[in-house]
PDB file of C-alpha atoms in Angstrom:
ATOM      1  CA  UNK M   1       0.668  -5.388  11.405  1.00 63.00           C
ATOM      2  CA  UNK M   2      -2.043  -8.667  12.356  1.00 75.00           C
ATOM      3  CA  UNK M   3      -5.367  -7.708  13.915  1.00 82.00           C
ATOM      4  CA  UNK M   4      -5.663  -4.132  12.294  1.00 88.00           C
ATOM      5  CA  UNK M   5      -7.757  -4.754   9.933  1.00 92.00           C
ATOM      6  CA  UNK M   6     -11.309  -6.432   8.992  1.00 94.00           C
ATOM      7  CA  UNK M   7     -14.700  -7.443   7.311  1.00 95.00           C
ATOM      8  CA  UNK M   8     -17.696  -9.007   8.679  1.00 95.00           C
ATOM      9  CA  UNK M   9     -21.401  -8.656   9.222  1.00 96.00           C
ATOM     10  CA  UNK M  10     -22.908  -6.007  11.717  1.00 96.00           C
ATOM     11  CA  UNK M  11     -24.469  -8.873  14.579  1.00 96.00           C
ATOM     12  CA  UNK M  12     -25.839  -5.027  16.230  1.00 96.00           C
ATOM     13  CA  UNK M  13     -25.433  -2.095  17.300  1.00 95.00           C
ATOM     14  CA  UNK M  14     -25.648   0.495  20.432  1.00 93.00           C
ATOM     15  CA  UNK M  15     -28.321   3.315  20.993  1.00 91.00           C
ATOM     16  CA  UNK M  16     -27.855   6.202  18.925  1.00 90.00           C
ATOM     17  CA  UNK M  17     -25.674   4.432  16.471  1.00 92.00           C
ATOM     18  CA  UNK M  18     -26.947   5.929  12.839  1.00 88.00           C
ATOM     19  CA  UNK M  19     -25.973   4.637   9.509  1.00 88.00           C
ATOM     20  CA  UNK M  20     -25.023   0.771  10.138  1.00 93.00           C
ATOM     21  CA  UNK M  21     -27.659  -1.307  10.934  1.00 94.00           C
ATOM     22  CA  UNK M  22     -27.289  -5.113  11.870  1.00 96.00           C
ATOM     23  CA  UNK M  23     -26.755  -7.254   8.376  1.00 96.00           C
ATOM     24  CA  UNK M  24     -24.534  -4.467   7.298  1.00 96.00           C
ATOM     25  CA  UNK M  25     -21.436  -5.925   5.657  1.00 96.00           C
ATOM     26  CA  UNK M  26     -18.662  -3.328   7.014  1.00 96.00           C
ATOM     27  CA  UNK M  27     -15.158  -3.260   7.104  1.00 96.00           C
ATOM     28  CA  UNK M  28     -12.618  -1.479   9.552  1.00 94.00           C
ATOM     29  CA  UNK M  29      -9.479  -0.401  10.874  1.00 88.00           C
ATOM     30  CA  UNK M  30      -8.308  -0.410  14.575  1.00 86.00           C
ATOM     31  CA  UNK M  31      -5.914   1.905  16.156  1.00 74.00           C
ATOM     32  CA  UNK M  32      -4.634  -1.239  18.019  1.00 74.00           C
ATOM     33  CA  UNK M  33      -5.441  -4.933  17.669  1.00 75.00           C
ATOM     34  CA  UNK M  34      -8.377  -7.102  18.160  1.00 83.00           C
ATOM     35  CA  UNK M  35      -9.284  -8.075  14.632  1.00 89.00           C
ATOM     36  CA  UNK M  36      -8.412 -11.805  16.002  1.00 91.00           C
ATOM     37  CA  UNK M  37     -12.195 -12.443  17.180  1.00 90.00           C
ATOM     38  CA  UNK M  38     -15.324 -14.006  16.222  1.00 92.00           C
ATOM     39  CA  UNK M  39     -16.959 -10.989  17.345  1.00 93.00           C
ATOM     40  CA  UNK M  40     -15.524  -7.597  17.729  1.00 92.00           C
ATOM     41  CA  UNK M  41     -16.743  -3.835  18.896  1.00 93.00           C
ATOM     42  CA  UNK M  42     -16.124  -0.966  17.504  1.00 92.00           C
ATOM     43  CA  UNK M  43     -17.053   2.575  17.447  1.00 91.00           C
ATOM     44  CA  UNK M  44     -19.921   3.339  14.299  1.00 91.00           C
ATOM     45  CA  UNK M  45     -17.046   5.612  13.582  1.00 90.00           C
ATOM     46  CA  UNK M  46     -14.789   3.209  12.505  1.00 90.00           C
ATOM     47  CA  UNK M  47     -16.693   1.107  10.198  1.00 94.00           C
ATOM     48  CA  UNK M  48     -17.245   1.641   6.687  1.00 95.00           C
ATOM     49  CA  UNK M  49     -20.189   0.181   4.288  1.00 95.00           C
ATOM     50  CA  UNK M  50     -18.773  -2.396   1.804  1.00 96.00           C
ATOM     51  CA  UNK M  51     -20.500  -2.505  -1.535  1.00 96.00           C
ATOM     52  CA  UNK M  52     -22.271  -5.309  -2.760  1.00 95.00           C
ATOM     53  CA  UNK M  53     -19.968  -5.390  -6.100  1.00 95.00           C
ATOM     54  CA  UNK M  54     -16.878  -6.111  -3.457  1.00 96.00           C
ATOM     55  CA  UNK M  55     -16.711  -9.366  -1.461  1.00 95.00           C
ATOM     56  CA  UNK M  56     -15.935  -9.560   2.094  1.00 93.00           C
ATOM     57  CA  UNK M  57     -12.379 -11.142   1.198  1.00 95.00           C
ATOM     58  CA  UNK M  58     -11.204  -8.563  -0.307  1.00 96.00           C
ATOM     59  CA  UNK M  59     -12.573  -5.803   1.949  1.00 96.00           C
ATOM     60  CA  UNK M  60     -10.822  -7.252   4.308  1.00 94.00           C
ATOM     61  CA  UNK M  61      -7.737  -7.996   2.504  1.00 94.00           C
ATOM     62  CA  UNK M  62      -7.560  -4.563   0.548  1.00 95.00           C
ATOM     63  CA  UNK M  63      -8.205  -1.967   3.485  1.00 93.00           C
ATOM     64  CA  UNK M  64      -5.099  -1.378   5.089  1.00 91.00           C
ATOM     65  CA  UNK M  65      -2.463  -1.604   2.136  1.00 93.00           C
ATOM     66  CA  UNK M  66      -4.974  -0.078  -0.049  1.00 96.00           C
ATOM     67  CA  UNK M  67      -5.377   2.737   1.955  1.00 96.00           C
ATOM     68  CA  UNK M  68      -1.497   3.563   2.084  1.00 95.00           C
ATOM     69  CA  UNK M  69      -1.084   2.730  -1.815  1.00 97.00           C
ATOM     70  CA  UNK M  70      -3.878   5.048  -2.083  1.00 97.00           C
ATOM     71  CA  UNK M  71      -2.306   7.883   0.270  1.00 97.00           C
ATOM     72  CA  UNK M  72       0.792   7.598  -1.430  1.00 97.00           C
ATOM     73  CA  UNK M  73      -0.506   7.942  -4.838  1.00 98.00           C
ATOM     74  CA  UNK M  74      -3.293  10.598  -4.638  1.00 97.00           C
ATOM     75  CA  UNK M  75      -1.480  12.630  -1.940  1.00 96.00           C
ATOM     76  CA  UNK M  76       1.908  12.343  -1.652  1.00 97.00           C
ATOM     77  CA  UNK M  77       2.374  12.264  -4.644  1.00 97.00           C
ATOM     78  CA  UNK M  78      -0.937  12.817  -6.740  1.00 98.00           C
ATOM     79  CA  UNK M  79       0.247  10.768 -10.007  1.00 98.00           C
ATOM     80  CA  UNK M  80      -0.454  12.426 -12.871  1.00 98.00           C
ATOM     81  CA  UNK M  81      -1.028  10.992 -17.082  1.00 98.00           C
ATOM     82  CA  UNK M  82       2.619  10.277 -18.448  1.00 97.00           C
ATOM     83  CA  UNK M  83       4.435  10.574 -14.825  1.00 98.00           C
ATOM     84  CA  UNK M  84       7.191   7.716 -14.597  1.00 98.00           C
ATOM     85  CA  UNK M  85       6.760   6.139 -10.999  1.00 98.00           C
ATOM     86  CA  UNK M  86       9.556   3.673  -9.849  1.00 98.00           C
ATOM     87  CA  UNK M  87       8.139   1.341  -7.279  1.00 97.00           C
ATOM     88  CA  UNK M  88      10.213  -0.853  -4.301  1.00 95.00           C
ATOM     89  CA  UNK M  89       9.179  -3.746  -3.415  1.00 91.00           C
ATOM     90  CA  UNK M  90       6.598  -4.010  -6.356  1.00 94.00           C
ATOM     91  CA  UNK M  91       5.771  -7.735  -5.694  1.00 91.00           C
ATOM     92  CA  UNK M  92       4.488  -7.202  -2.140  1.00 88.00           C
ATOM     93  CA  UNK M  93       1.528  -5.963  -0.733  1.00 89.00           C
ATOM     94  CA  UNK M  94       1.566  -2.205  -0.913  1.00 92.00           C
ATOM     95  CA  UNK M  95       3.831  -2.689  -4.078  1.00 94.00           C
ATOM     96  CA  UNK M  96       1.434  -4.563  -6.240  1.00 94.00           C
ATOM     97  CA  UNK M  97      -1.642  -2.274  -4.690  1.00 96.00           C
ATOM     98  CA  UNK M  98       0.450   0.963  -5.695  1.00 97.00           C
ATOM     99  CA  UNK M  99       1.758  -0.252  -9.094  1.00 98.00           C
ATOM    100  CA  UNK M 100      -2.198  -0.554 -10.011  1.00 98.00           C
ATOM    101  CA  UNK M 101      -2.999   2.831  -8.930  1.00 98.00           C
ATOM    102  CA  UNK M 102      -0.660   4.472 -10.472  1.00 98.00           C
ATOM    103  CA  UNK M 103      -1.559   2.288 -14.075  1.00 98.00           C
ATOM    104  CA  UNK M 104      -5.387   3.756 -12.729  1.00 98.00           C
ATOM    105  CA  UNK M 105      -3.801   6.995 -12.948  1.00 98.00           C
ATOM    106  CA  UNK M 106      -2.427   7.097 -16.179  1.00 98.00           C
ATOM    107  CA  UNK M 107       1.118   6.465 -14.651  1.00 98.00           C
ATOM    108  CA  UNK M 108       4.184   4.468 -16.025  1.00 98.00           C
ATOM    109  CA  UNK M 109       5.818   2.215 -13.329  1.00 98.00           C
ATOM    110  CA  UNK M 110       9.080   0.649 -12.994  1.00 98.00           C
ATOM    111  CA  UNK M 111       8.960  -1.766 -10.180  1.00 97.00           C
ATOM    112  CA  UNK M 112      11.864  -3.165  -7.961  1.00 96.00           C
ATOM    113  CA  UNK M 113      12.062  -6.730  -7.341  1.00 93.00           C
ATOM    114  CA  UNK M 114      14.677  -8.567  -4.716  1.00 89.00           C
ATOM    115  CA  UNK M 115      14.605 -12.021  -6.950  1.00 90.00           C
ATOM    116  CA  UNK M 116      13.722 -13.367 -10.011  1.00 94.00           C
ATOM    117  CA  UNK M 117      11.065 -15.634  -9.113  1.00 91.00           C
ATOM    118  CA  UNK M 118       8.788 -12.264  -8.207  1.00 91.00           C
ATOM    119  CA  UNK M 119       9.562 -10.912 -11.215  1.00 95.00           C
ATOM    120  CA  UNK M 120       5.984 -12.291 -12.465  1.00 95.00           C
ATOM    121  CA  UNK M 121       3.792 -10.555  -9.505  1.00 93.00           C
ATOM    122  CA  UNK M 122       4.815  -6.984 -10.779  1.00 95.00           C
ATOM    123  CA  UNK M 123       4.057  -7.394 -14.049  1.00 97.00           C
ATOM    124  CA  UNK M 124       0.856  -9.057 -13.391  1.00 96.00           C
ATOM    125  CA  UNK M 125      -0.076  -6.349 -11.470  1.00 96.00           C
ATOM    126  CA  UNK M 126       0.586  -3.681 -14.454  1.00 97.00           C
ATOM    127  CA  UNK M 127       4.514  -3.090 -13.744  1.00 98.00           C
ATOM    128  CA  UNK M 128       5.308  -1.892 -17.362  1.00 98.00           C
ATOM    129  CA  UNK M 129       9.326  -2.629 -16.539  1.00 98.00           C
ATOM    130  CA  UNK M 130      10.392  -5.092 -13.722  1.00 98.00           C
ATOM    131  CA  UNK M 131      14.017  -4.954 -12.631  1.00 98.00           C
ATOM    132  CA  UNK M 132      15.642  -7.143 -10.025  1.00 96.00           C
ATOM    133  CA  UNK M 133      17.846  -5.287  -8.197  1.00 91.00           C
ATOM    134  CA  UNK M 134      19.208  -5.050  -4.241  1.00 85.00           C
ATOM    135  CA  UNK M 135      20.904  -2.027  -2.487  1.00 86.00           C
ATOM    136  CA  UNK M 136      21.731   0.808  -5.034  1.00 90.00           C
ATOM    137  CA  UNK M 137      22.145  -1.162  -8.471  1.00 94.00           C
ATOM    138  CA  UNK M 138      18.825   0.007 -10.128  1.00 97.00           C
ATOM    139  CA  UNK M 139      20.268   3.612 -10.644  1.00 97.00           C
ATOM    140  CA  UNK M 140      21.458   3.230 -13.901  1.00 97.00           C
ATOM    141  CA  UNK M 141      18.671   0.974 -15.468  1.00 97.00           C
ATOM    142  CA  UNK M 142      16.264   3.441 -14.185  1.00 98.00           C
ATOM    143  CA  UNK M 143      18.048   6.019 -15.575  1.00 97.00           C
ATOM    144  CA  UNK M 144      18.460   4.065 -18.838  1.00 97.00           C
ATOM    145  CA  UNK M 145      14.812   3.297 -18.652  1.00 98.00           C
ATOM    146  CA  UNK M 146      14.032   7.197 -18.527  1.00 98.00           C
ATOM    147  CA  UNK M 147      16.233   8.441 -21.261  1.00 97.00           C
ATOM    148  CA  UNK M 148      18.426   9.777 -18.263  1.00 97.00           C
ATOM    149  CA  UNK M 149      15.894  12.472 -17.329  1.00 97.00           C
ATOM    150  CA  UNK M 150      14.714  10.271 -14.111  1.00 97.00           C
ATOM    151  CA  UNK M 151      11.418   9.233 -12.507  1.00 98.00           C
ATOM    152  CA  UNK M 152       8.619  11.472 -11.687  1.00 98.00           C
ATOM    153  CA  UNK M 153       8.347  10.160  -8.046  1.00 98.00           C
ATOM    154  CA  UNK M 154      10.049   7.155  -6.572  1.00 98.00           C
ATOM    155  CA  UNK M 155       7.406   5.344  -4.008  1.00 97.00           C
ATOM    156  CA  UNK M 156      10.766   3.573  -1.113  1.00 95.00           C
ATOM    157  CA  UNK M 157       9.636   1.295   1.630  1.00 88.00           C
ATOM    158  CA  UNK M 158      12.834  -0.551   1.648  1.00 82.00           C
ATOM    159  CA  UNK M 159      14.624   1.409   4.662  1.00 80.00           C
ATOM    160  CA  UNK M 160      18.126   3.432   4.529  1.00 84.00           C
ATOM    161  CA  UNK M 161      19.919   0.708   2.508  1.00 86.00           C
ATOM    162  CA  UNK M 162      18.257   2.464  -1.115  1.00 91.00           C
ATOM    163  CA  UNK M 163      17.483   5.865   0.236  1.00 92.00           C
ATOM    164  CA  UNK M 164      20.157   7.647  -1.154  1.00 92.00           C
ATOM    165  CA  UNK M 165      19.603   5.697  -4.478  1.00 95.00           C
ATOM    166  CA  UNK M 166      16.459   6.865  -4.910  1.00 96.00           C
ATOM    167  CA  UNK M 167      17.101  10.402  -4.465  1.00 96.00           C
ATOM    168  CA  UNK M 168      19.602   9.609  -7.162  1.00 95.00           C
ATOM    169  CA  UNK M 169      17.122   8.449  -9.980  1.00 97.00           C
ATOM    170  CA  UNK M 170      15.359  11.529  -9.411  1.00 97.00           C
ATOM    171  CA  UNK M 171      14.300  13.844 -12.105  1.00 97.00           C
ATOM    172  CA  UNK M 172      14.406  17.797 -11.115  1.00 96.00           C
ATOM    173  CA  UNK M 173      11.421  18.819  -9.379  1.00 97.00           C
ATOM    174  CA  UNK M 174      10.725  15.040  -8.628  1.00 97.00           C
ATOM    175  CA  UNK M 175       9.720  13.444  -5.382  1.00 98.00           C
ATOM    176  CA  UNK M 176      10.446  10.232  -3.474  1.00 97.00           C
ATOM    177  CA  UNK M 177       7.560   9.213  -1.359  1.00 97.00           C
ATOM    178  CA  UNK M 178      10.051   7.416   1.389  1.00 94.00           C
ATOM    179  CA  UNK M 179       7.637   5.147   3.990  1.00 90.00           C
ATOM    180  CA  UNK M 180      10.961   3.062   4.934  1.00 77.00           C
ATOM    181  CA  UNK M 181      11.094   4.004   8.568  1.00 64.00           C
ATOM    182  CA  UNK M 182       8.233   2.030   9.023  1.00 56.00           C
ATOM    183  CA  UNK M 183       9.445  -1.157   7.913  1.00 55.00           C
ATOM    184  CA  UNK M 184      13.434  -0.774   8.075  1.00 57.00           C
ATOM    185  CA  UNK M 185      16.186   1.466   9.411  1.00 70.00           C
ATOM    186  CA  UNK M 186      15.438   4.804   9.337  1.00 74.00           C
ATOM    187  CA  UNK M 187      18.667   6.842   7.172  1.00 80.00           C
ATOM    188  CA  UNK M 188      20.466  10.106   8.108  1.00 81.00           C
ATOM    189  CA  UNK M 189      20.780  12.484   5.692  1.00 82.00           C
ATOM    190  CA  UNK M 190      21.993  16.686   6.246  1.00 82.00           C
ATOM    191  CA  UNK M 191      19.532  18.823   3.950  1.00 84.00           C
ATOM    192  CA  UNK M 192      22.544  19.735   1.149  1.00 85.00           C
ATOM    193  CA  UNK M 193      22.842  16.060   0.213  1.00 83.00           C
ATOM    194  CA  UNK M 194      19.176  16.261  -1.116  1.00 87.00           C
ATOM    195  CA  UNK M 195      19.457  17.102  -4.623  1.00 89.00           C
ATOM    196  CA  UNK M 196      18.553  20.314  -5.902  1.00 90.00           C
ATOM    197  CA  UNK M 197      15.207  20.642  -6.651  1.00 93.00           C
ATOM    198  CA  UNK M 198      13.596  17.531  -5.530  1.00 95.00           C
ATOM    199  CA  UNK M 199      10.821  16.797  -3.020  1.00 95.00           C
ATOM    200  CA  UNK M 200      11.022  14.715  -0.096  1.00 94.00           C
ATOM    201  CA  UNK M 201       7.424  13.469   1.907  1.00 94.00           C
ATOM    202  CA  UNK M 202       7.364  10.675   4.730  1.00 91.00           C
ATOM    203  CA  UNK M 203       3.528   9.812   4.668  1.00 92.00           C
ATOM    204  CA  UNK M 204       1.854   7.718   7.239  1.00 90.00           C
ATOM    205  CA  UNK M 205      -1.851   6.569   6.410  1.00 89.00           C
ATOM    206  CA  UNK M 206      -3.047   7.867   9.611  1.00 89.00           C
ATOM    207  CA  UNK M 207      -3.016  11.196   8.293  1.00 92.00           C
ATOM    208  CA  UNK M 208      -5.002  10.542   4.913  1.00 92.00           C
ATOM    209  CA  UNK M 209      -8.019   9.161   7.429  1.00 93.00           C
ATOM    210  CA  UNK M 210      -7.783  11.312  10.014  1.00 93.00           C
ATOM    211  CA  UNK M 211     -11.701  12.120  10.245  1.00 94.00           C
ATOM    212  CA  UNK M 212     -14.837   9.213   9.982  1.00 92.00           C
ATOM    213  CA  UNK M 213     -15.654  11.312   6.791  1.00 94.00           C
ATOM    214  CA  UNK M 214     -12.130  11.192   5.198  1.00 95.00           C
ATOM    215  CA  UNK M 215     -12.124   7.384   6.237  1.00 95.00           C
ATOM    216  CA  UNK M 216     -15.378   7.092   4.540  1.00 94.00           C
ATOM    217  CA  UNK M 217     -14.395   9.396   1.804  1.00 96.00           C
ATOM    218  CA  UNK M 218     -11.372   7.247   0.648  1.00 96.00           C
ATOM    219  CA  UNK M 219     -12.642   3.669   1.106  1.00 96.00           C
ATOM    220  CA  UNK M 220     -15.068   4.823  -1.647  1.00 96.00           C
ATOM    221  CA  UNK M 221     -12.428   6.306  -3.779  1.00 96.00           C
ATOM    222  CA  UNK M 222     -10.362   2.682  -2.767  1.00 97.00           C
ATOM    223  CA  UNK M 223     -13.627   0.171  -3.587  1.00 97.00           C
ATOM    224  CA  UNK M 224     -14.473   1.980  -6.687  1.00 97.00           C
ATOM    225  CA  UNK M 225     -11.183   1.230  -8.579  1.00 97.00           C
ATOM    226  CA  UNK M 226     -11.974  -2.899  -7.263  1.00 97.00           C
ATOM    227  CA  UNK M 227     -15.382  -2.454  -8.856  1.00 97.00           C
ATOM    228  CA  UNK M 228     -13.773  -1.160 -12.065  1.00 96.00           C
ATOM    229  CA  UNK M 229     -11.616  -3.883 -11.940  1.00 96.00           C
ATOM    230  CA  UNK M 230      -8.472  -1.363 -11.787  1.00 97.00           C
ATOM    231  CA  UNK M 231      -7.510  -2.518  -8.503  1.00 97.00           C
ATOM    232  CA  UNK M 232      -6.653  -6.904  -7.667  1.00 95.00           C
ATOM    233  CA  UNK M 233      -6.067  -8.026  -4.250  1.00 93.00           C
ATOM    234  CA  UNK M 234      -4.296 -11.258  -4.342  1.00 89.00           C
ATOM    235  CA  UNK M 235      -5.569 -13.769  -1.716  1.00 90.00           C
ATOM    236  CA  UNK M 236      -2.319 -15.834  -0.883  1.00 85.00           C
ATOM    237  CA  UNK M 237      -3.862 -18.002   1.805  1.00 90.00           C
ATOM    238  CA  UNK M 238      -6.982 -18.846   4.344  1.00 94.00           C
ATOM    239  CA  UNK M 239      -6.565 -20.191   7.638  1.00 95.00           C
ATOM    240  CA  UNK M 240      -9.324 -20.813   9.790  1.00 95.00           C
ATOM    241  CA  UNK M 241      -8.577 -18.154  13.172  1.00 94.00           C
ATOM    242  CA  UNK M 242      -7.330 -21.357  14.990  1.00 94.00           C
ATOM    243  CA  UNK M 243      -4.697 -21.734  12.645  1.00 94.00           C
ATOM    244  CA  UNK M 244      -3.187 -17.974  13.279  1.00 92.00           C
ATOM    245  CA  UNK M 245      -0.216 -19.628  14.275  1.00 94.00           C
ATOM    246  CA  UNK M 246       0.502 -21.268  10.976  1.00 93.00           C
ATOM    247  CA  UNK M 247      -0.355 -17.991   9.127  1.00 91.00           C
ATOM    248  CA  UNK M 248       2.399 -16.261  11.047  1.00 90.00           C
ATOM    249  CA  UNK M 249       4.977 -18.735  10.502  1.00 92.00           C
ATOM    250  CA  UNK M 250       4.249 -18.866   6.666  1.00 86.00           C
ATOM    251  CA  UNK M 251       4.895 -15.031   6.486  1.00 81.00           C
ATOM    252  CA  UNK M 252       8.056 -15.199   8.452  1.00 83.00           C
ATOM    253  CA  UNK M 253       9.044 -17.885   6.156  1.00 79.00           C
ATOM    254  CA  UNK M 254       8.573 -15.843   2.950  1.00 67.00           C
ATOM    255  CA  UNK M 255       7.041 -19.013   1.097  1.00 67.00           C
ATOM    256  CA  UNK M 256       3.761 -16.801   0.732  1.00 72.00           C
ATOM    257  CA  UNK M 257       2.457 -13.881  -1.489  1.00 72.00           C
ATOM    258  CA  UNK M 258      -0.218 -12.096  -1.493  1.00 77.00           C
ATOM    259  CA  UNK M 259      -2.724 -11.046   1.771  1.00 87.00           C
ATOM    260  CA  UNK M 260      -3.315 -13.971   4.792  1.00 89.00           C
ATOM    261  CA  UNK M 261      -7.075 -14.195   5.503  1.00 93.00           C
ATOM    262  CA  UNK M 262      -8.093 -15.372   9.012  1.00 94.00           C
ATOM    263  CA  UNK M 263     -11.789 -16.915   9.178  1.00 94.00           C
ATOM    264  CA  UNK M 264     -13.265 -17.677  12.791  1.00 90.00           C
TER     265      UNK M 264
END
């Protein structure tokens, strides 16, 4: 979603406002829009210190998908050593994000490509199996890939088309983190077609920052890992803020990878 997210320099602040101070390097995330500005204002609430060790490009780029990669990961699903994790969409955004958590956490992932030539994104960012795979044909790889036990937790932001699929590759007791409805159609599904013993959860990153101290609390947890170097955000373009247009249409064109950075 554009405008949601940001980094910049604190140019001031209002009376009363405590811990920001002008010359702050922050970074935040709207409830709306409005991150398409040379200058924006925001509520002291909103804003978050960005440590020196982290540069304002990736603040920027790393806040919102971060944040969900990180939800999904630590609460959703708290990944745990030796847990097998298949991951959708493992070359984009929240995929690549996610796959490098979970690798953080100790995790084995199997990530889900749509075509070859992204087949080199997920393993850069730690995918220890890539398959390339549309609709329901990973089931039997993954279950090949698993000794036919299945995975841990299946992270699905593909929509209904693989929902059913990825209860399938499901080990007992495991869980499918499904965040689909947010970016595809949302599936229909009576409770005895879940199998037995398996989890469902339908996160939505709103909920893992629902307080200024939880906000706070988990961009720390988030720009600690890109400190240690567990955590990459891949810059895939810069467009100066006039050029907004362009950055759209290179996105809807699907020639880019990796986050669009706006600079006014």
């Amino acid at each position: 979603m554009p405008g949601v997210e940001g980094a910049g320099v604190v140019a001031e602040t209002g009376e009363g406002v405590h811990g920001v101070a002008p010359g702050d390097c922050v970074a935040w995330l709207t409830n709306g829009h409005g991150s398409y500005a040379e200058l924006i204002v925001l509520p002291a609430s909103g804003v978050v210190p960005v440590p020196d060790a982290v540069d304002d490009e990736t603040a920027a780029a790393v806040f919102v998908q971060g944040l969900s990669a990180h939800h999904f990961a630590t609460v959703s699903h708290p990944v745990r050593p030796g847990d097998v994790a298949l991951v959708h969409a493992a070359a984009g955004g929240v995929g690549m994000m996610l796959t490098q958590i979970i690798k953080a956490r100790g995790g084995t992932v199997i990530g889900l490509v749509s075509r070859p030539e992204k087949v080199g994104y997920a393993a850069d960012a730690g995918a220890d199996h890539v398959l390339v795979s549309s609709g329901d044909a990973f089931v039997e790889p993954v279950r090949e890939l698993t000794g036919g036990e299945g995975a841990h937790v299946v992270f699905d932001g593909a929509g209904a088309t693989t929902f059913a699929a990825s209860l399938q590759v499901l080990r007992t007791h495991g869980t499918l983190v499904f965040y689909g409805p947010l970016i595809g159609d949302v599936p229909t599904i009576a409770m005895n077609d879940i199998p037995r013993s398996t989890r469902l959860t339908y996160p939505v990153t709103e909920d893992h920052i629902r307080t200024p101290e939880e906000l706070a609390a988990r961009t720390a947890e988030l720009f600690a890992l890109v400190e240690r170097g567990e955590l990459v955000v891949r810059i895939g373009g810069r467009y100066p803020l006039a050029e907004a247009a362009r950055a759209h249409a290179d996105i809807e064109s699907r020639t880019s990878t990796g986050k669009l950075l706006l600079f006014p």
